[in-house]
Coordinates of C-alpha atoms in Angstrom, one line a residue:
X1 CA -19.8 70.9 22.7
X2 CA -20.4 71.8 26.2
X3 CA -19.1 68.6 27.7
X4 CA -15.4 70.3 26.4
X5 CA -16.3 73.9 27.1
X6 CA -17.0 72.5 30.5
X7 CA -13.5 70.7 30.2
X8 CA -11.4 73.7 28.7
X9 CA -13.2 76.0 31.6
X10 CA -12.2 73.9 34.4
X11 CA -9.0 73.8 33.1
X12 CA -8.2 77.5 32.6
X13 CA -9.8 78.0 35.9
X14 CA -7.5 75.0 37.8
X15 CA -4.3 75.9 36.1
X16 CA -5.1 79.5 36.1
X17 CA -4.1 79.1 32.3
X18 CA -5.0 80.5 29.1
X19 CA -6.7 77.7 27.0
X20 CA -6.8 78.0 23.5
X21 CA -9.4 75.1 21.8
X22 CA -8.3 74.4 18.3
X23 CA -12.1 74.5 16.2
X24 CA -10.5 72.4 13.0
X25 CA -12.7 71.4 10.1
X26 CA -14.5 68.0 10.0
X27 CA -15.3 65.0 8.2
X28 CA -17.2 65.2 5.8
X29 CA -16.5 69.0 5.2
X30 CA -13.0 67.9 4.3
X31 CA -10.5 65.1 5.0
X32 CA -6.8 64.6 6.0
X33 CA -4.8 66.5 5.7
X34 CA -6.9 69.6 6.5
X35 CA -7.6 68.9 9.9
X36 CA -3.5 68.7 10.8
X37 CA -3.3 71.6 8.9
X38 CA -5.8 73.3 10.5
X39 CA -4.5 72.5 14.4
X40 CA -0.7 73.3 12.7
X41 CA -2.1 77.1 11.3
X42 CA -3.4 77.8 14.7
X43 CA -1.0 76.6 17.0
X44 CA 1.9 78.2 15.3
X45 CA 0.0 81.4 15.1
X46 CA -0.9 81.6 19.2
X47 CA 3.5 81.1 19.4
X48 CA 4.4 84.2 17.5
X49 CA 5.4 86.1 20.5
X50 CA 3.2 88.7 19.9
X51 CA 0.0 87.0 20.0
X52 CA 1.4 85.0 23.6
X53 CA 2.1 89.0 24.5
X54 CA -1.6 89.8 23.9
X55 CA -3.4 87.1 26.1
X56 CA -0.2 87.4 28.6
X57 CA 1.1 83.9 28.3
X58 CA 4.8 82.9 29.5
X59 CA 6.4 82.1 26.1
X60 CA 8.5 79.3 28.2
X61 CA 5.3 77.6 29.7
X62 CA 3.4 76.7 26.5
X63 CA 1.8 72.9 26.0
X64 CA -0.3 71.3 23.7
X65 CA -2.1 69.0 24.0
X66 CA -5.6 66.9 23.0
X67 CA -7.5 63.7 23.9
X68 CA -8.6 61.2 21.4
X69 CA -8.8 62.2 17.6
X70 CA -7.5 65.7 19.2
X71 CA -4.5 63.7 21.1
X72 CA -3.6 62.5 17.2
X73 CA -3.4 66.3 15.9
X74 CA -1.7 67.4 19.4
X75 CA 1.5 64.9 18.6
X76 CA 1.5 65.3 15.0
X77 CA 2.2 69.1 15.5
X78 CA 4.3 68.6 17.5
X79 CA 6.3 66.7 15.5
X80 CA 6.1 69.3 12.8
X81 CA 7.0 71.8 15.2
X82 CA 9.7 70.5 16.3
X83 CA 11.9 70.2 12.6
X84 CA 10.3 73.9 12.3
X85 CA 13.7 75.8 12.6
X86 CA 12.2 79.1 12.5
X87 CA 9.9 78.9 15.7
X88 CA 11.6 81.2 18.3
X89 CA 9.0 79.7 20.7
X90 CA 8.3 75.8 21.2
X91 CA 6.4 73.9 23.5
X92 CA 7.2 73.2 26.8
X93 CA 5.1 70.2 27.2
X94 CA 2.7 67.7 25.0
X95 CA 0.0 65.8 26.9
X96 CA -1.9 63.1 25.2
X97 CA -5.3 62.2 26.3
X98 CA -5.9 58.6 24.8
X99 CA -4.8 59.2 21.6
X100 CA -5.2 57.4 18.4
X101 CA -1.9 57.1 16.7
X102 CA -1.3 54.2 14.3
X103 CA -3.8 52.4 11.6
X104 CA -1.0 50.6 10.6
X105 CA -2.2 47.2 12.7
X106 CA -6.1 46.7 14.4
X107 CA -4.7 43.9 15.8
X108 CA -2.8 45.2 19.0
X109 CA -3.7 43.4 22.8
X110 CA -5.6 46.7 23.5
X111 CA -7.9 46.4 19.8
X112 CA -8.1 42.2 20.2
X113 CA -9.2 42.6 23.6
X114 CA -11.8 46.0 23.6
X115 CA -12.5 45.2 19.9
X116 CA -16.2 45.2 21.2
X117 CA -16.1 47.4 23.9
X118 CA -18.1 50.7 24.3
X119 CA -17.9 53.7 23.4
X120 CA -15.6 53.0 20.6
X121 CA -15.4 49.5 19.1
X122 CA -13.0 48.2 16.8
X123 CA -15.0 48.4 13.9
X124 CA -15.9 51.9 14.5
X125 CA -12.4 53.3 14.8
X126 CA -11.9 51.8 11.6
X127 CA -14.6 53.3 10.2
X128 CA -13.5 56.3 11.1
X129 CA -10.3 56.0 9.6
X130 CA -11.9 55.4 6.7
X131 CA -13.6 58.6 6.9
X132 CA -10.9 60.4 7.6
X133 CA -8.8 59.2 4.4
X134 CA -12.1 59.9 2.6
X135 CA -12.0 55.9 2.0
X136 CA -14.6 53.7 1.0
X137 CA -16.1 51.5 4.0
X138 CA -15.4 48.2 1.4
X139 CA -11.6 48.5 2.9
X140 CA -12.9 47.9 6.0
X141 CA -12.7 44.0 6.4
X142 CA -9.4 44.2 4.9
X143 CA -8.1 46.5 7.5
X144 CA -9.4 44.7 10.2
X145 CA -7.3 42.3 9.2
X146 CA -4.3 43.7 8.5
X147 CA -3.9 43.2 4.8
X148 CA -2.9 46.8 4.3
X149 CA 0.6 45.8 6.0
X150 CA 1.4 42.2 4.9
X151 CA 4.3 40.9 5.2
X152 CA 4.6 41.4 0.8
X153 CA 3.4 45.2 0.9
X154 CA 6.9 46.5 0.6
X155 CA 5.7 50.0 1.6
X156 CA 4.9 49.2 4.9
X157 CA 8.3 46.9 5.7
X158 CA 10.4 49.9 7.0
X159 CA 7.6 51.0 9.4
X160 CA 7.0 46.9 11.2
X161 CA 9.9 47.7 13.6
X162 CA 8.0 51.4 14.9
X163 CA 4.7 49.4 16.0
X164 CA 6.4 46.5 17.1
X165 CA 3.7 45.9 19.8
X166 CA 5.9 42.2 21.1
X167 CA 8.9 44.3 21.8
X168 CA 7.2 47.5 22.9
X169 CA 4.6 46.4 25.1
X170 CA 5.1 45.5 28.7
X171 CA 3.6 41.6 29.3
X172 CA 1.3 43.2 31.5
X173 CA -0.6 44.3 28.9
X174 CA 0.0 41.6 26.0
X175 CA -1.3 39.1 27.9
X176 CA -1.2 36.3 25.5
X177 CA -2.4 38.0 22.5
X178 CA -0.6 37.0 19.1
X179 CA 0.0 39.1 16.7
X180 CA -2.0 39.2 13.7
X181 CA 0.8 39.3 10.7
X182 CA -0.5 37.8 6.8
X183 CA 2.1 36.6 4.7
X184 CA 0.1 38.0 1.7
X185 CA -2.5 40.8 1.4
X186 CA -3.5 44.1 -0.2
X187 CA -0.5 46.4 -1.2
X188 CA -3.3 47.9 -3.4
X189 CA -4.4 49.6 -0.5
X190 CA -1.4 51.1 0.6
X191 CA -1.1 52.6 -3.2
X192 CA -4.6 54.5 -2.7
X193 CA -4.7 55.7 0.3
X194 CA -0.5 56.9 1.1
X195 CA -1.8 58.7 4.0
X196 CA -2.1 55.2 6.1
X197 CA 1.8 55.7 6.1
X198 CA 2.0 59.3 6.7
X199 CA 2.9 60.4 9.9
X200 CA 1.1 63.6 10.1
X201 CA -1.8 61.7 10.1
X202 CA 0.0 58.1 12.3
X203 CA 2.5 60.0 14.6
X204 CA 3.5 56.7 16.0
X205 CA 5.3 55.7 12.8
X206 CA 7.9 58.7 13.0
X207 CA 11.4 58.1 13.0
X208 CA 13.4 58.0 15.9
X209 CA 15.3 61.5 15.3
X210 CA 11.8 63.2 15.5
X211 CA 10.9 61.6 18.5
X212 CA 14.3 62.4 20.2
X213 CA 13.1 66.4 19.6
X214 CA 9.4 65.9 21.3
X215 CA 9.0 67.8 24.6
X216 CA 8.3 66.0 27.7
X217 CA 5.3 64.2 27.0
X218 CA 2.0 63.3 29.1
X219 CA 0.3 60.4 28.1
X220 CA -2.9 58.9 29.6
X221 CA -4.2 55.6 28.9
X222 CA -7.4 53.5 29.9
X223 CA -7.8 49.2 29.8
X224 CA -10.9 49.3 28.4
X225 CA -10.1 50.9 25.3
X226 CA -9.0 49.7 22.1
X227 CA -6.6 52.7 21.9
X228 CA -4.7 51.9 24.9
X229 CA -1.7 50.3 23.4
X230 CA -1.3 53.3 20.8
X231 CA -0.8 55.3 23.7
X232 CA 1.7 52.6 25.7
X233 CA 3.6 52.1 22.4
X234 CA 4.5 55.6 21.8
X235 CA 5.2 56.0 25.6
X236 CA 7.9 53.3 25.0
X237 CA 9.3 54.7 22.2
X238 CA 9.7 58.3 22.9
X239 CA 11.3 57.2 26.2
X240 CA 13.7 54.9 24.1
X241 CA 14.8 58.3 22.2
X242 CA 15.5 60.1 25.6
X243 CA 12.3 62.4 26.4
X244 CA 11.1 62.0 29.7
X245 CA 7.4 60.8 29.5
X246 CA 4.7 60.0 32.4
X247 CA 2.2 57.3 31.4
X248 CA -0.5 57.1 33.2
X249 CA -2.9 54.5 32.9
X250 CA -6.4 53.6 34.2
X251 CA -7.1 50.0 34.8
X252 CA -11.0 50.9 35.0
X253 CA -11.6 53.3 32.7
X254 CA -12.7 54.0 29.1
X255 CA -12.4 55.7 26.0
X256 CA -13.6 59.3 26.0
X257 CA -14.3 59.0 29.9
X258 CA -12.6 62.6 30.8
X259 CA -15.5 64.5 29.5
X260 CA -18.0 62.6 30.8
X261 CA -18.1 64.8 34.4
X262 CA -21.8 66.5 33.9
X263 CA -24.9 65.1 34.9
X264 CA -26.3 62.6 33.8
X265 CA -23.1 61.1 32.6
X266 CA -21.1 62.6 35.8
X267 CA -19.0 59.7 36.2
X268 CA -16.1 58.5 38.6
X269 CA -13.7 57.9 35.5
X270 CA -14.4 61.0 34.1
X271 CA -13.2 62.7 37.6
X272 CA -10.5 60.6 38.0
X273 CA -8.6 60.9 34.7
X274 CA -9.4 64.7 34.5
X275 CA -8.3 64.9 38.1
X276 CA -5.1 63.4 37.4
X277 CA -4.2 65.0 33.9
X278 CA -4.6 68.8 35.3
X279 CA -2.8 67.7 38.3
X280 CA 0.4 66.7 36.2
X281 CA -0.1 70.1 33.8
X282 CA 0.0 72.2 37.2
X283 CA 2.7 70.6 38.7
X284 CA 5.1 70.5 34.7
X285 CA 3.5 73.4 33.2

């Protein structure tokens, strides 16, 4: 759209950077895992060394990154790329614009607390999980609930301790929010749709020796935003594995905000967080 064209523009301009602008397939067109392998195909392709040669890119200053559904893709390939042991090139740098990373529990501070809030309620980003699993909306209630990882879905027991949002989370932003845990729920659910459990599609539930390879990571995160604590949890864990990672949160800002810096939705929040984020990428890249 032109709100990112308008993004990606000032960003080549500010950085005086080659951006490349990943144009992966959509819902309904097709479902995961298209889309990651879509963003995958591409990104490893611009790394051959040739292709950085043609557009005159330093093969040492490379960085991915993507806000939102985008920041989902940018950390999931970078996982893959990172147990890719025939890439002569690798990123230098991942920076994730409020990213959605885990549908393992709608029931986080950040999804109790914004679960109504605009532009991107709870029930919505369900939804589009949903959609992007090429699920029926009928899961939807279930979901919200957290049936899909009960306490007797054995599928889901080896992931509770990655999205541990009590330990991970600092009281700051818990508050006092409980977590939402059934005893018994759904493991159907689990059964049909695998991918809620796959990490290329929920980087947030990859083990601690992937997160140990991740480059140094840029995360930014908004309060009013139901995705904020996907963002703070994954912050906390990839600093527990050693990278070094700059979280950067906005107490007064929302979901999708950065583009939202053209007339008539040329806002502060939009200036502030894209201010910020390019101002991190020109002073790491």
């Amino acid at each position: 759209t032109s709100l990112y064209n308008n993004l990606c523009r000032i960003m080549a301009e500010s950085l005086d950077a080659v951006i490349v602008s990943v144009e992966y397939r959509l819902v309904p067109e097709v479902c995961f895992p298209e889309q990651f392998h879509d963003a995958h195909r591409a990104t490893k392709h611009f790394l051959q060394p040739e292709v950085l040669a043609e557009y005159s890119v330093d093969p040492s200053r490379v960085a991915i990154s993507g806000d939102s559904a985008g920041g989902n893709l940018a950390a999931a390939v970078c996982q893959e790329l990172s147990k890719d042991q025939n890439l002569t090139v690798r990123p230098k740098l991942q920076a994730l614009i409020y990213p959605v990373l885990q549908a393992f529990d709608f029931n986080t501070p950040s999804y109790q607390q914004n679960m109504n809030m605009p532009v991107l309620p709870r029930y919505v980003m369900i939804n589009y999980w949903l959609d992007y699993f090429n699920a029926g909306y009928h899961l939807a209630p279930s979901l919200l609930i957290n049936n899909h990882t009960a306490l007797d879905v054995g599928q889901a027991l080896s992931y509770r301790g990655r999205l541990n949002w009590t330990s991970l989370l600092p009281s700051s932003f818990k508050k006092s929010y409980k977590p939402v845990v059934q005893t018994t729920g759904e493991a159907e659910i689990i059964r049909q749709i695998p991918a809620l459990l796959d990490v290329r599609a929920v980087p947030l539930l990859a083990d601690s020796q992937t997160l140990q390879l991740q480059p140094k990571t840029y995360i930014l995160t908004c309060e009013n935003d139901v995705l904020r604590d996907d963002g703070v949890m994954y912050a906390k864990r990839l600093e527990n594995a050693g990278v070094e990672v700059t979280l950067d949160h906005f107490h007064d800002c929302f979901h999708g905000c950065m583009i939202f810096t053209i007339w008539p939705t040329d806002f502060s929040a939009g200036a502030q967080t894209r201010n910020s984020y390019i101002k991190w990428l020109d002073e790491n890249l």
